[in-house]
Coordinates of C-alpha atoms in Angstrom, one line a residue:
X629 CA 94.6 113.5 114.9
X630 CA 92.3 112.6 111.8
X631 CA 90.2 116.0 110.1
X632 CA 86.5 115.2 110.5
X633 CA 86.5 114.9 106.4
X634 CA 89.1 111.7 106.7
X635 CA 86.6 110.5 109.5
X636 CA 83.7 110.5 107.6
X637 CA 85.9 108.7 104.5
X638 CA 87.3 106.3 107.4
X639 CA 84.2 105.3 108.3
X640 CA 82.5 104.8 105.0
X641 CA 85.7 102.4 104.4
X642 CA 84.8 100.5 107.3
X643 CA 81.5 99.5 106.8
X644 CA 83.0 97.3 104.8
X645 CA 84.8 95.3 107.3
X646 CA 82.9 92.1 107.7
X647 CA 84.5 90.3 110.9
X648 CA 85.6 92.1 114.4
X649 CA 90.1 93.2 114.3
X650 CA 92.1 94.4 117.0
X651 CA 94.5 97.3 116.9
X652 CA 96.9 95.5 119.4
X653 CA 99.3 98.3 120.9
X654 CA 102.9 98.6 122.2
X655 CA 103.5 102.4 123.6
X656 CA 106.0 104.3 125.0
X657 CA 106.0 107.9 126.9
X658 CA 106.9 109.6 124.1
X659 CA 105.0 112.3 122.3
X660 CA 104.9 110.1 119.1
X661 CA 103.0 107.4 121.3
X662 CA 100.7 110.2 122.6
X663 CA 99.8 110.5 118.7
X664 CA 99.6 106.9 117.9
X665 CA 97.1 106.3 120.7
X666 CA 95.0 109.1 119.9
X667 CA 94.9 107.9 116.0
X668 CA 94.2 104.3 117.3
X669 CA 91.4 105.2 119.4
X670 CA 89.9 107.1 116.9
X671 CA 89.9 104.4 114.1
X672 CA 88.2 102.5 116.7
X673 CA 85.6 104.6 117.5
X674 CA 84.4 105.0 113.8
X675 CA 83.1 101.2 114.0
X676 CA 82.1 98.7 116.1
X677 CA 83.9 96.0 114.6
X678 CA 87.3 97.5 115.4
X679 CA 88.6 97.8 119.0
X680 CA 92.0 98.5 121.4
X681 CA 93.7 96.6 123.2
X682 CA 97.2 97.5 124.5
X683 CA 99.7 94.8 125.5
X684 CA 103.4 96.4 125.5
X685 CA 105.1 93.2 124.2
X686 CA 106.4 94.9 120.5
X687 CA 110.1 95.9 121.1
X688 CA 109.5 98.7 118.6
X689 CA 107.1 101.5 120.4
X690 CA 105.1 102.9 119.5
X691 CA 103.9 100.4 117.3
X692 CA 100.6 98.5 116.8
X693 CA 99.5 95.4 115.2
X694 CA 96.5 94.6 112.7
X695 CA 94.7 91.6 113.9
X696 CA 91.3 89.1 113.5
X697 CA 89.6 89.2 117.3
X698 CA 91.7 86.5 119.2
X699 CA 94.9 85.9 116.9
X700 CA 98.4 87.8 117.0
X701 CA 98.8 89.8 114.4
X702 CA 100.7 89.1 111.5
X703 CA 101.0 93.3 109.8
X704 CA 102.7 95.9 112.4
X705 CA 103.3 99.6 112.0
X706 CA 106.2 100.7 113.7
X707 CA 105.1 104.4 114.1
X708 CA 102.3 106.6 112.5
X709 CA 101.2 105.3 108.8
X710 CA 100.4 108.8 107.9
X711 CA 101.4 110.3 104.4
X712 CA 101.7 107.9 101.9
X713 CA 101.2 105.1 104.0
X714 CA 97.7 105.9 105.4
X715 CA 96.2 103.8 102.6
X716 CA 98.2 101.1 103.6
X717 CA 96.8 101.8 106.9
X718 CA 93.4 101.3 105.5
X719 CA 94.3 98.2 102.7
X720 CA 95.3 96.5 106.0
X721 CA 92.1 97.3 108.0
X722 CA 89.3 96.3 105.3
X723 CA 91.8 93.3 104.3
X724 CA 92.1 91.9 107.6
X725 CA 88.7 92.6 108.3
X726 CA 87.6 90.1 105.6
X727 CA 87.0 92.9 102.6
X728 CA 88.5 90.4 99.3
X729 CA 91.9 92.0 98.1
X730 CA 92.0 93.0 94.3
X731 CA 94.1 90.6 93.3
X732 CA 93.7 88.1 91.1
X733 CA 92.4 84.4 91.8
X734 CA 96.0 82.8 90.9
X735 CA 98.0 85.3 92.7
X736 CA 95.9 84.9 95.9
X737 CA 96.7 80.9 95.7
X738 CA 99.8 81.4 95.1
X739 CA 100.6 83.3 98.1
X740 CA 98.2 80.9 100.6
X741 CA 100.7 78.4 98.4
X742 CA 103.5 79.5 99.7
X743 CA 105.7 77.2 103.0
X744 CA 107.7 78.6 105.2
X745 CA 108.2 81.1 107.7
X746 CA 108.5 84.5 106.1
X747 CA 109.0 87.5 108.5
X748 CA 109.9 90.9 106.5
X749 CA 110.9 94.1 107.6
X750 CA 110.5 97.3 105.5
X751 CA 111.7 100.3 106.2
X752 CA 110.1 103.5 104.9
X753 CA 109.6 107.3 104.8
X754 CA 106.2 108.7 105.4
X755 CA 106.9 111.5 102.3
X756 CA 108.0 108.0 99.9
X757 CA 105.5 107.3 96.9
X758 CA 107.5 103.9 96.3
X759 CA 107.0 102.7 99.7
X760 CA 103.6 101.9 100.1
X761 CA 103.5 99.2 97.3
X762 CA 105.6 97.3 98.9
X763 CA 104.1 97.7 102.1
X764 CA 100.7 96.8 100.6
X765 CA 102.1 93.8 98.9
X766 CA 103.9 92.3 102.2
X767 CA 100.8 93.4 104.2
X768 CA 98.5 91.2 102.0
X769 CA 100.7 88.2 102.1
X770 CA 100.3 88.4 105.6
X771 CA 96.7 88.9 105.8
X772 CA 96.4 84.9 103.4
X773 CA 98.9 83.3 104.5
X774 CA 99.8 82.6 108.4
X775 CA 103.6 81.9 107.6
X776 CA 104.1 85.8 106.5
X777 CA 104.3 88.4 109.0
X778 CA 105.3 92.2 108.0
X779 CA 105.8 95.1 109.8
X780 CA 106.5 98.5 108.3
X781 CA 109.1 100.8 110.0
X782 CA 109.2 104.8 109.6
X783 CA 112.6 105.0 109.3
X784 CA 112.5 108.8 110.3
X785 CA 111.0 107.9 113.8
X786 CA 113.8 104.5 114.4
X787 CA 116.9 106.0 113.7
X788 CA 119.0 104.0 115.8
X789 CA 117.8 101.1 113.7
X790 CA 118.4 103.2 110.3
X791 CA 121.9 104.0 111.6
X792 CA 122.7 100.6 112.7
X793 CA 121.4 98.7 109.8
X794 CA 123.3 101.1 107.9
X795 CA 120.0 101.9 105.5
X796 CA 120.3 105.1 103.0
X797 CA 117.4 104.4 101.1
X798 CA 113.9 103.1 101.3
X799 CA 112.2 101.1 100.7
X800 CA 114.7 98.7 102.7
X801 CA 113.6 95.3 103.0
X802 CA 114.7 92.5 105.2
X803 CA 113.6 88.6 105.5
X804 CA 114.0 86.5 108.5
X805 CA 116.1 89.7 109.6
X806 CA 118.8 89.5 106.3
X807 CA 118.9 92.1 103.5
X808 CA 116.3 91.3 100.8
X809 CA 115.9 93.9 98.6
X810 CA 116.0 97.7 97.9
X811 CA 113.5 100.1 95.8
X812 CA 110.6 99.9 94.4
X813 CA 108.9 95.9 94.5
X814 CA 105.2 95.2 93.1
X815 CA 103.8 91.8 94.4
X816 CA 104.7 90.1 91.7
X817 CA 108.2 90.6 91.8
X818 CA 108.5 89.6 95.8
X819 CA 106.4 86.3 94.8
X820 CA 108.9 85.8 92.0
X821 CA 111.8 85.9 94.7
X822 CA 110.1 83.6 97.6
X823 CA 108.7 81.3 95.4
X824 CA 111.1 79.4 93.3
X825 CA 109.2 78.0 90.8
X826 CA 107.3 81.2 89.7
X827 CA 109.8 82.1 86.7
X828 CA 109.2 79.2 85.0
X829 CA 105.4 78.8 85.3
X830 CA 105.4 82.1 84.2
X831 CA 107.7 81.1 81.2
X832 CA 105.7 78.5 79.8
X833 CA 102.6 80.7 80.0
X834 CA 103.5 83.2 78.3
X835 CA 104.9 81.3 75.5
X836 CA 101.8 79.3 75.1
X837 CA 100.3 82.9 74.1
X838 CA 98.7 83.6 70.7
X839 CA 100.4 85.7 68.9
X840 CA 99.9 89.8 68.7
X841 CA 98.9 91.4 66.1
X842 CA 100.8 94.7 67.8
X843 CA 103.1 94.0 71.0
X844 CA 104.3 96.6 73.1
X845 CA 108.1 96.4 74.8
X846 CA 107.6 98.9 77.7
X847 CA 104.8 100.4 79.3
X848 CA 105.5 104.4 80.5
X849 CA 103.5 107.0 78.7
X850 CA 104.4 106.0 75.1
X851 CA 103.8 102.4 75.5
X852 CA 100.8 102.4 77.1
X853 CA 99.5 105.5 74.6
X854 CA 100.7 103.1 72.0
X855 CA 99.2 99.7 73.5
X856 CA 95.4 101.6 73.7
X857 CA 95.5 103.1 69.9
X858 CA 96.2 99.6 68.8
X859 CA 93.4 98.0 71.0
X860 CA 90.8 100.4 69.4
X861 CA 91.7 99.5 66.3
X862 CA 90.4 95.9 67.4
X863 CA 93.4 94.3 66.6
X864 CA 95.1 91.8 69.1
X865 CA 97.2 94.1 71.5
X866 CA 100.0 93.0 74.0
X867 CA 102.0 95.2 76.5
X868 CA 104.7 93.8 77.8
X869 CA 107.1 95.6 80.3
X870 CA 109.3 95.2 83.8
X871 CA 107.0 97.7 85.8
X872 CA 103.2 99.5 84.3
X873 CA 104.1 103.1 84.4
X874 CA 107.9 103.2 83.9
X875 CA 110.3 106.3 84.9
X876 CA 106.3 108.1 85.6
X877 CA 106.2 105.9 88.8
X878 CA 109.1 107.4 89.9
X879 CA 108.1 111.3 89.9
X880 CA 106.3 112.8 91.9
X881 CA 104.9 116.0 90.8
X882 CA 103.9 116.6 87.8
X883 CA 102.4 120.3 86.4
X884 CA 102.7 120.4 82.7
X885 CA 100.4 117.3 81.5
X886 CA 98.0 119.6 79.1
X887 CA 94.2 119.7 81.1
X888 CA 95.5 118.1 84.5
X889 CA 96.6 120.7 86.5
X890 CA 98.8 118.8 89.0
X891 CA 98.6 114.9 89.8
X892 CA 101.2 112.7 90.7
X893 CA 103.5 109.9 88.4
X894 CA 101.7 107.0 90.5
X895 CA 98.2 108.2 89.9
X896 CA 99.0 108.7 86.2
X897 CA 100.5 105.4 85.9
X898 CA 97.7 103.8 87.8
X899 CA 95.3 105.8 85.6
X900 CA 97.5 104.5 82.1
X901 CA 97.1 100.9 83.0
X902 CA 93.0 101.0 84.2
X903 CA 92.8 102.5 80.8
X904 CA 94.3 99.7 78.7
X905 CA 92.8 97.2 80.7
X906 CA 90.1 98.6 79.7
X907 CA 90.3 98.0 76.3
X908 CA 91.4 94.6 76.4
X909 CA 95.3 95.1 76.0
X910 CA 96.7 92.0 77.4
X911 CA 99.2 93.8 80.3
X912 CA 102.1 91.1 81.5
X913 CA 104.3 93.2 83.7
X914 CA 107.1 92.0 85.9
X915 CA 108.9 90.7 82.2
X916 CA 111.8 91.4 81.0
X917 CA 113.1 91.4 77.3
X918 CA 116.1 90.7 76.6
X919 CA 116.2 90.1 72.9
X920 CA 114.3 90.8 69.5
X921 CA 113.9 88.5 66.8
X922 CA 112.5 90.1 63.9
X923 CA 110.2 88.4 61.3
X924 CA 111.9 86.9 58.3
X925 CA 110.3 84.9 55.1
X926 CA 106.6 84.9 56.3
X927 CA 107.8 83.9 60.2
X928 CA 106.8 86.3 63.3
X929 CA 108.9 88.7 65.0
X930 CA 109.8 87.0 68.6
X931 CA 110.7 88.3 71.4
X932 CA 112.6 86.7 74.1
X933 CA 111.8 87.2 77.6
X934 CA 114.7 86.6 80.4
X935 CA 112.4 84.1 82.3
X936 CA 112.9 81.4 78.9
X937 CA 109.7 82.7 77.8
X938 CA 108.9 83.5 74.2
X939 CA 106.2 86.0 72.9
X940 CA 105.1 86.4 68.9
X941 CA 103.7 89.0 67.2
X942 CA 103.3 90.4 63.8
X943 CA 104.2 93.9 64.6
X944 CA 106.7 95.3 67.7
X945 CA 107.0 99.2 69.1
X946 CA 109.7 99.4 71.0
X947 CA 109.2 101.8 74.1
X948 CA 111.3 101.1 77.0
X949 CA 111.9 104.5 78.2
X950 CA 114.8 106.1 80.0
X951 CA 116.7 105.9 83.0
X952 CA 118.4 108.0 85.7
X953 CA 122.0 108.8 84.4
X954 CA 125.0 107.9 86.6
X955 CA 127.9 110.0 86.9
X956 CA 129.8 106.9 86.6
X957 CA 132.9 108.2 89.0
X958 CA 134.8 106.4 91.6
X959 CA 132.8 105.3 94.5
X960 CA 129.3 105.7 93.2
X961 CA 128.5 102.0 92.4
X962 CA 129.9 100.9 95.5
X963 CA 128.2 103.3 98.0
X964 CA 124.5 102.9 96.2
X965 CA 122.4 103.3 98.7
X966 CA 124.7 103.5 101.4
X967 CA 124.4 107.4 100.8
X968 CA 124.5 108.0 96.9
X969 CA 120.5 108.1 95.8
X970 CA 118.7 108.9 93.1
X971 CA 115.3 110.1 94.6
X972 CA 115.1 112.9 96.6
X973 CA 111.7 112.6 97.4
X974 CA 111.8 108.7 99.3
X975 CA 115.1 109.1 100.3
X976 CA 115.3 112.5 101.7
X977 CA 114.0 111.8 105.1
X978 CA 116.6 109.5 105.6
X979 CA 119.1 112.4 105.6
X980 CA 117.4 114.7 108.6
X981 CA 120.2 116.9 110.2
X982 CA 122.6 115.7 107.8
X983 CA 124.6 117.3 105.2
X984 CA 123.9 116.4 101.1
X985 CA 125.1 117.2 98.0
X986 CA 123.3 117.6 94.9
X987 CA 125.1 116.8 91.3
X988 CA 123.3 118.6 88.4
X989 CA 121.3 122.4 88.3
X990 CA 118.8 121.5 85.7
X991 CA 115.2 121.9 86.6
X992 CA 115.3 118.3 88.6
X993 CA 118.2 119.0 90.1
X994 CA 117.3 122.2 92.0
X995 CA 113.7 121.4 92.9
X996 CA 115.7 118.2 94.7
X997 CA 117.7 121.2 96.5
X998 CA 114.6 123.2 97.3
X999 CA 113.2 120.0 99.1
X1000 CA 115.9 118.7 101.2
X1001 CA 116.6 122.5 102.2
X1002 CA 113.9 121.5 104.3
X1003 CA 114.9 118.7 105.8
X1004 CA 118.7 118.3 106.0
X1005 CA 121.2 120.4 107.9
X1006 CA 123.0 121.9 104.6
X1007 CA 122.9 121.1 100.8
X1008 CA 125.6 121.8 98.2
X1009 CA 124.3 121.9 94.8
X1010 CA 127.1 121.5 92.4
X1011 CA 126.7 122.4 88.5
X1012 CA 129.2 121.1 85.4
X1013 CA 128.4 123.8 83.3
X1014 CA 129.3 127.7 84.3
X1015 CA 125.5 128.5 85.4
X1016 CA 122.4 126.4 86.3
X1017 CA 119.8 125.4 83.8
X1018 CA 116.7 125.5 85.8
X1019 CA 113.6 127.5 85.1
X1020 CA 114.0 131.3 86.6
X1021 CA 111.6 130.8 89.2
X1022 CA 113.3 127.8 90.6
X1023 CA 116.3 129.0 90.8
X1024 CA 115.3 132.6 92.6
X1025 CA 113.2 129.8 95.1
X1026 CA 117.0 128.4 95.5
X1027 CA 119.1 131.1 96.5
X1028 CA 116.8 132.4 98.8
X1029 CA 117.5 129.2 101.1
X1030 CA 119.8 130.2 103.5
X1031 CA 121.2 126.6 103.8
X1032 CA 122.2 125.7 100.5
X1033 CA 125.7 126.3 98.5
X1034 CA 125.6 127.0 94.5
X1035 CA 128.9 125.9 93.4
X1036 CA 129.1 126.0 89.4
X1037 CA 131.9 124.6 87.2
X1038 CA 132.2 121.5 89.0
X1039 CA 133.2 118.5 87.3
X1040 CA 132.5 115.4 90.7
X1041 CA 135.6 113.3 90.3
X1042 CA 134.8 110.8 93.2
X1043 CA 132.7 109.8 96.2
X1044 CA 134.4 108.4 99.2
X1045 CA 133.5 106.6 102.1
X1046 CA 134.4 105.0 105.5
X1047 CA 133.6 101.5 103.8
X1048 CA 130.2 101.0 104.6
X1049 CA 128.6 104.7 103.7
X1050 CA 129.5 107.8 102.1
X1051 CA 131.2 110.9 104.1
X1052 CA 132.4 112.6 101.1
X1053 CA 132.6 114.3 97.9
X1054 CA 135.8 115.3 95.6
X1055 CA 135.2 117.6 93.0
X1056 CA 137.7 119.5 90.0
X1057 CA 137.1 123.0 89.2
X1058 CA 137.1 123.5 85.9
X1059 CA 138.2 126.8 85.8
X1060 CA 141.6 126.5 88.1
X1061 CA 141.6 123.0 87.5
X1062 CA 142.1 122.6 91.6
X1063 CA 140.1 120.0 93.7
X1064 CA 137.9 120.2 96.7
X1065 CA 136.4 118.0 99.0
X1066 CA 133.3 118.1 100.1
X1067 CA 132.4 116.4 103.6
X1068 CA 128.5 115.1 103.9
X1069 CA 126.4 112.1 104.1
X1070 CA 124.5 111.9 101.3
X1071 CA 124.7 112.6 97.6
X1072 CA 121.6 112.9 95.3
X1073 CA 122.1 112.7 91.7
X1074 CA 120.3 114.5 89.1
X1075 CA 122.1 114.7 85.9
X1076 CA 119.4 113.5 83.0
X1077 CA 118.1 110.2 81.5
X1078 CA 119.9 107.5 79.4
X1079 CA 117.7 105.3 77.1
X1080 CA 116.9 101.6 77.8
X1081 CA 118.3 100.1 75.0
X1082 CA 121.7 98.4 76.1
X1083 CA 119.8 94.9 75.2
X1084 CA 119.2 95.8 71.9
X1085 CA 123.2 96.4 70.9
X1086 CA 123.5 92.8 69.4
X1087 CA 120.6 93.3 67.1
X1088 CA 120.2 94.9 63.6
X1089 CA 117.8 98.3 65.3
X1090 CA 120.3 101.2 64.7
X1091 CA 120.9 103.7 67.5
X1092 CA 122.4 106.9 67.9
X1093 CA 125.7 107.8 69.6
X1094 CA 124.0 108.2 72.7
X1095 CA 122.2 105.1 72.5
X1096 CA 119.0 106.2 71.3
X1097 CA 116.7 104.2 68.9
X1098 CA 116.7 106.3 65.4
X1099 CA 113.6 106.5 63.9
X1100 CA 112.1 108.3 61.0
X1101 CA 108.8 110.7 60.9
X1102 CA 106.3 107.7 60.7
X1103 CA 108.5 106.1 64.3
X1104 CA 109.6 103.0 61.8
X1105 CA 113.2 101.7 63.4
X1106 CA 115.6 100.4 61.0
X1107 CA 114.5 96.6 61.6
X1108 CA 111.5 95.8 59.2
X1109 CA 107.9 95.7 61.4
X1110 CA 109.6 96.8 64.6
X1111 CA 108.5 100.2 65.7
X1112 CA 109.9 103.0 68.3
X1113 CA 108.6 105.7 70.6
X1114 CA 108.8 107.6 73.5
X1115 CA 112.5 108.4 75.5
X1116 CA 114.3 105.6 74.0
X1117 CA 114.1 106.8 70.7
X1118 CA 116.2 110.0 68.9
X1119 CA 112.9 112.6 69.3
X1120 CA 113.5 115.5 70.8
X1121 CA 112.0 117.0 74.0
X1122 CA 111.7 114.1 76.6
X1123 CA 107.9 114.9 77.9
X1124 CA 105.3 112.5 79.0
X1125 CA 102.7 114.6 76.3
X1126 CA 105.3 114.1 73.8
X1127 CA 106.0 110.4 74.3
X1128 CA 102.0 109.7 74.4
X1129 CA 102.0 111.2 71.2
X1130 CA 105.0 109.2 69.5
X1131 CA 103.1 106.6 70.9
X1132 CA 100.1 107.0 69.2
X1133 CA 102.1 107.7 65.7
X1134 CA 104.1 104.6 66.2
X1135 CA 100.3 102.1 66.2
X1136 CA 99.2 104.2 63.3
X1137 CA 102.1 103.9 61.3
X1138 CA 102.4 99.8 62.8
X1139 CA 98.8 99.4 62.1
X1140 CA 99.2 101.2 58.5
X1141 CA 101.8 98.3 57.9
X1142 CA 99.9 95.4 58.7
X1143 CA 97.4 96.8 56.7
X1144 CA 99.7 96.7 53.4
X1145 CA 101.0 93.4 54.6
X1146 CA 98.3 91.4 54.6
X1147 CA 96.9 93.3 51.2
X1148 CA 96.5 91.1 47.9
X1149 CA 99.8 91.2 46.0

């Protein structure tokens, strides 16, 4: 099961385990069990503080459990954590084992902190990159605090469950067996929604800050690039953001970052944040801003956080990045998740032997063809303008699949359903100006970005038509001491080199500012 290379990394890992676990294990006669029990028994035999026992009493098989010698277990896999999920796999073995988590001293109370029973349920795909910080995040509440259990589901291998609990993206997450959340979760924001009083400890913490000499509103490739060019300048630096990494976390292969050759959005991200850190940049994710205040007659700029908090600083870049654009037709809000998705990559599994459409040809539109030709039944790629827009290459790679349909002029007019998921498509072509509908079961959309600057239409920053944040050559917005870069803003060319270099501009030209401020009039 595991390569004599991941053996000899397993092992190392384990040495670290300081107290004997079980591997408690339900199986079935499946060949999936056959695998499990082979990759159970050989995690065991790497140490001696890790053994097997098989008991049969998980309703989900196969499926094992992470245990301390002589308790139940409180983390389950339901399935193989292979993929992505194999370092949860591992988290969950050193953890239980007694290895101290990496996180911090108040986060680790606050979780033993927590009363109640608290029994989640995620549901995942092996080839996710969201999945496993979720997993992680439950998986370590369970390891501190007895009232938590977790077990992760491979969606791919319980489709019966998939198809009853009518789940069409991951990660899925359920509580004490109702819905709890969707996407994307870091431990913070699952703390934030268990424990009620979080928001406003959080609140009165934040506001209690000194103020910044720079603050940074976002943290993707420009705010982070922005937030570390301040902090060498020695100058009081705070990043504040909803998620470290932004829109980065949420691709998965990227090629065209100058000297890296390949390397993933979650390794850069993880790689962005270790290097402000490092600098002292004072990080406080899981906020969000909802307004700017911008200083007037000697006062501080503020900005307002939606948890009540306030934070003050004497200089603001604004670099909240973009988003995935909707195609804002009938049907798409409502069936979300319930067959219209956004990530081809986590959710594609979901769809195995089904039938998917996907709405845009640009560059990420047919690389999401290319991989879910490989997984579903058929794909139907449909394009607004009269030819795709994808690199060459891409698009030869495309029509070489014998199980996808190029249909160009397309103008998707609505997505319908049975009232709980999708089973269709209706589009206009703009040529004949007739309609077709397409039937399927999924729908990914690929269409482009839109800026995240709908929170700053009450306030005196000027945007573009589209919604952009204008800026001049030196990144200086239109509000006095407030800043822009990256996405959100009117540069051209939305690239994570460029944004780490608008970035940068934006502290020079913020840094150049306080500099004149504070000189002798």
């Amino acid at each position: 099961m595991l390569d004599d290379n991941i053996k000899a990394q397993l092992r190392a890992y384990l040495e670290k385990v300081t107290r004997p676990i079980e591997l408690v294990a339900s199986f079935d006669d499946s060949e999936k069990s056959r695998e499990l029990r082979e990759l159970v028994q050989e995690i065991a035999a790497l140490s001696d503080k890790v053994s097997v026992r098989e008991d049969g009493r998980f309703a989900r098989r196969p499926a094992f459990g992470v245990a301390r010698a002589g308790e139940a277990p409180r983390i389950h896999f339901a399935g193989l954590p292979l993929g992505h999920e194999f370092t949860s796999l591992i988290l969950a073995l050193l953890q239980t084992g007694g290895h101290p988590p990496k996180a911090d001293p108040e986060t680790i109370e606050q979780i033993r902190a927590l009363e109640g029973e608290f029994h989640f349920e995620t549901y995942v795909s092996l080839s996710c990159h969201n999945c496993p910080d979720v997993v992680q995040a439950l998986n370590l509440m369970a390891v501190l605090n007895p009232g938590v259990s977790h077990v992760m589901i491979d969606g791919a291998l319980f489709q019966d469950e998939v198809e009853k609990r009518q789940i069409m993206a991951v990660p899925t997450v359920f509580l004490n067996g109702q819905p709890f959340d969707q996407g994307r979760m870091e431990l913070g924001e699952i703390l934030a929604r268990v424990d009620s009083g979080a928001a406003a400890r959080d609140a009165k913490k934040l506001s209690a800050k000194e103020a910044f000499d720079v603050l940074v509103v976002g943290a993707g490739p420009a705010g982070s690039a922005a937030a570390i060019y301040a902090a060498r300048k020695g100058i009081r630096t705070g990043i504040v953001a909803e998620r470290f990494g932004g829109q980065v976390l949420d691709t998965l292969a990227i090629e065209n970052f100058i000297s890296v050759k390949e390397t993933e959005g979650p390794k850069l991200a993880a790689a962005l944040e270790e290097h402000a850190r490092q600098y002292g940049v004072d990080v406080m994710s899981l906020q969000k801003v909802v307004r700017v205040q911008p200083a007037e007659a000697g006062k501080l700029a503020e900005i307002h956080l939606e948890n009540g908090g306030v934070l003050k600083a004497k200089t603001v870049i604004l670099a909240t990045g973009a988003r995935w654009r909707e195609m804002n037709v009938p049907g798409e809000k409502k069936f979300r998740a319930k067959g219209v998705a956004y990530c081809p990559h986590c959710d594609g599994p979901l769809f195995k032997g089904k039938r998917v459409a996907v709405v845009g040809g640009g560059n990420s539109g047919v690389e999401a063809a290319i991989d879910l030709a490989g997984i579903v039944k058929h794909v139907t790629l449909l394009e607004f303008d009269p030819s795709l827009r994808a690199d060459a290459v891409l698009q030869s790679k495309l029509r070489s699949l014998p199980n996808v349909t190029v249909v160009t002029q397309a103008q998707t007019t609505e997505v319908t359903g049975d009232g709980k998921k999708v089973d269709g498509l209706i589009y206009a072509d703009r040529v004949s100006g007739a309609t077709q509908r397409i039937e399927l079961e999924g729908i990914f959309v690929q269409i482009g970005l839109l800026p995240n600057t709908d929170w700053l239409k009450e306030t005196a920053v000027k945007r573009s038509p589209r919604g952009e944040i204008e800026i001049d050559g030196r990144n200086q917005t239109s509000m006095p001491g407030v800043f822009a870069a990256g996405d959100c803003t009117t540069v051209p060319f939305k690239q994570i080199v460029i944004a780490m270099g608008e970035g940068a501009k934006a502290t020079l030209s913020a840094f150049e500012y306080l500099i004149r401020a504070s000189a002798p009039k």
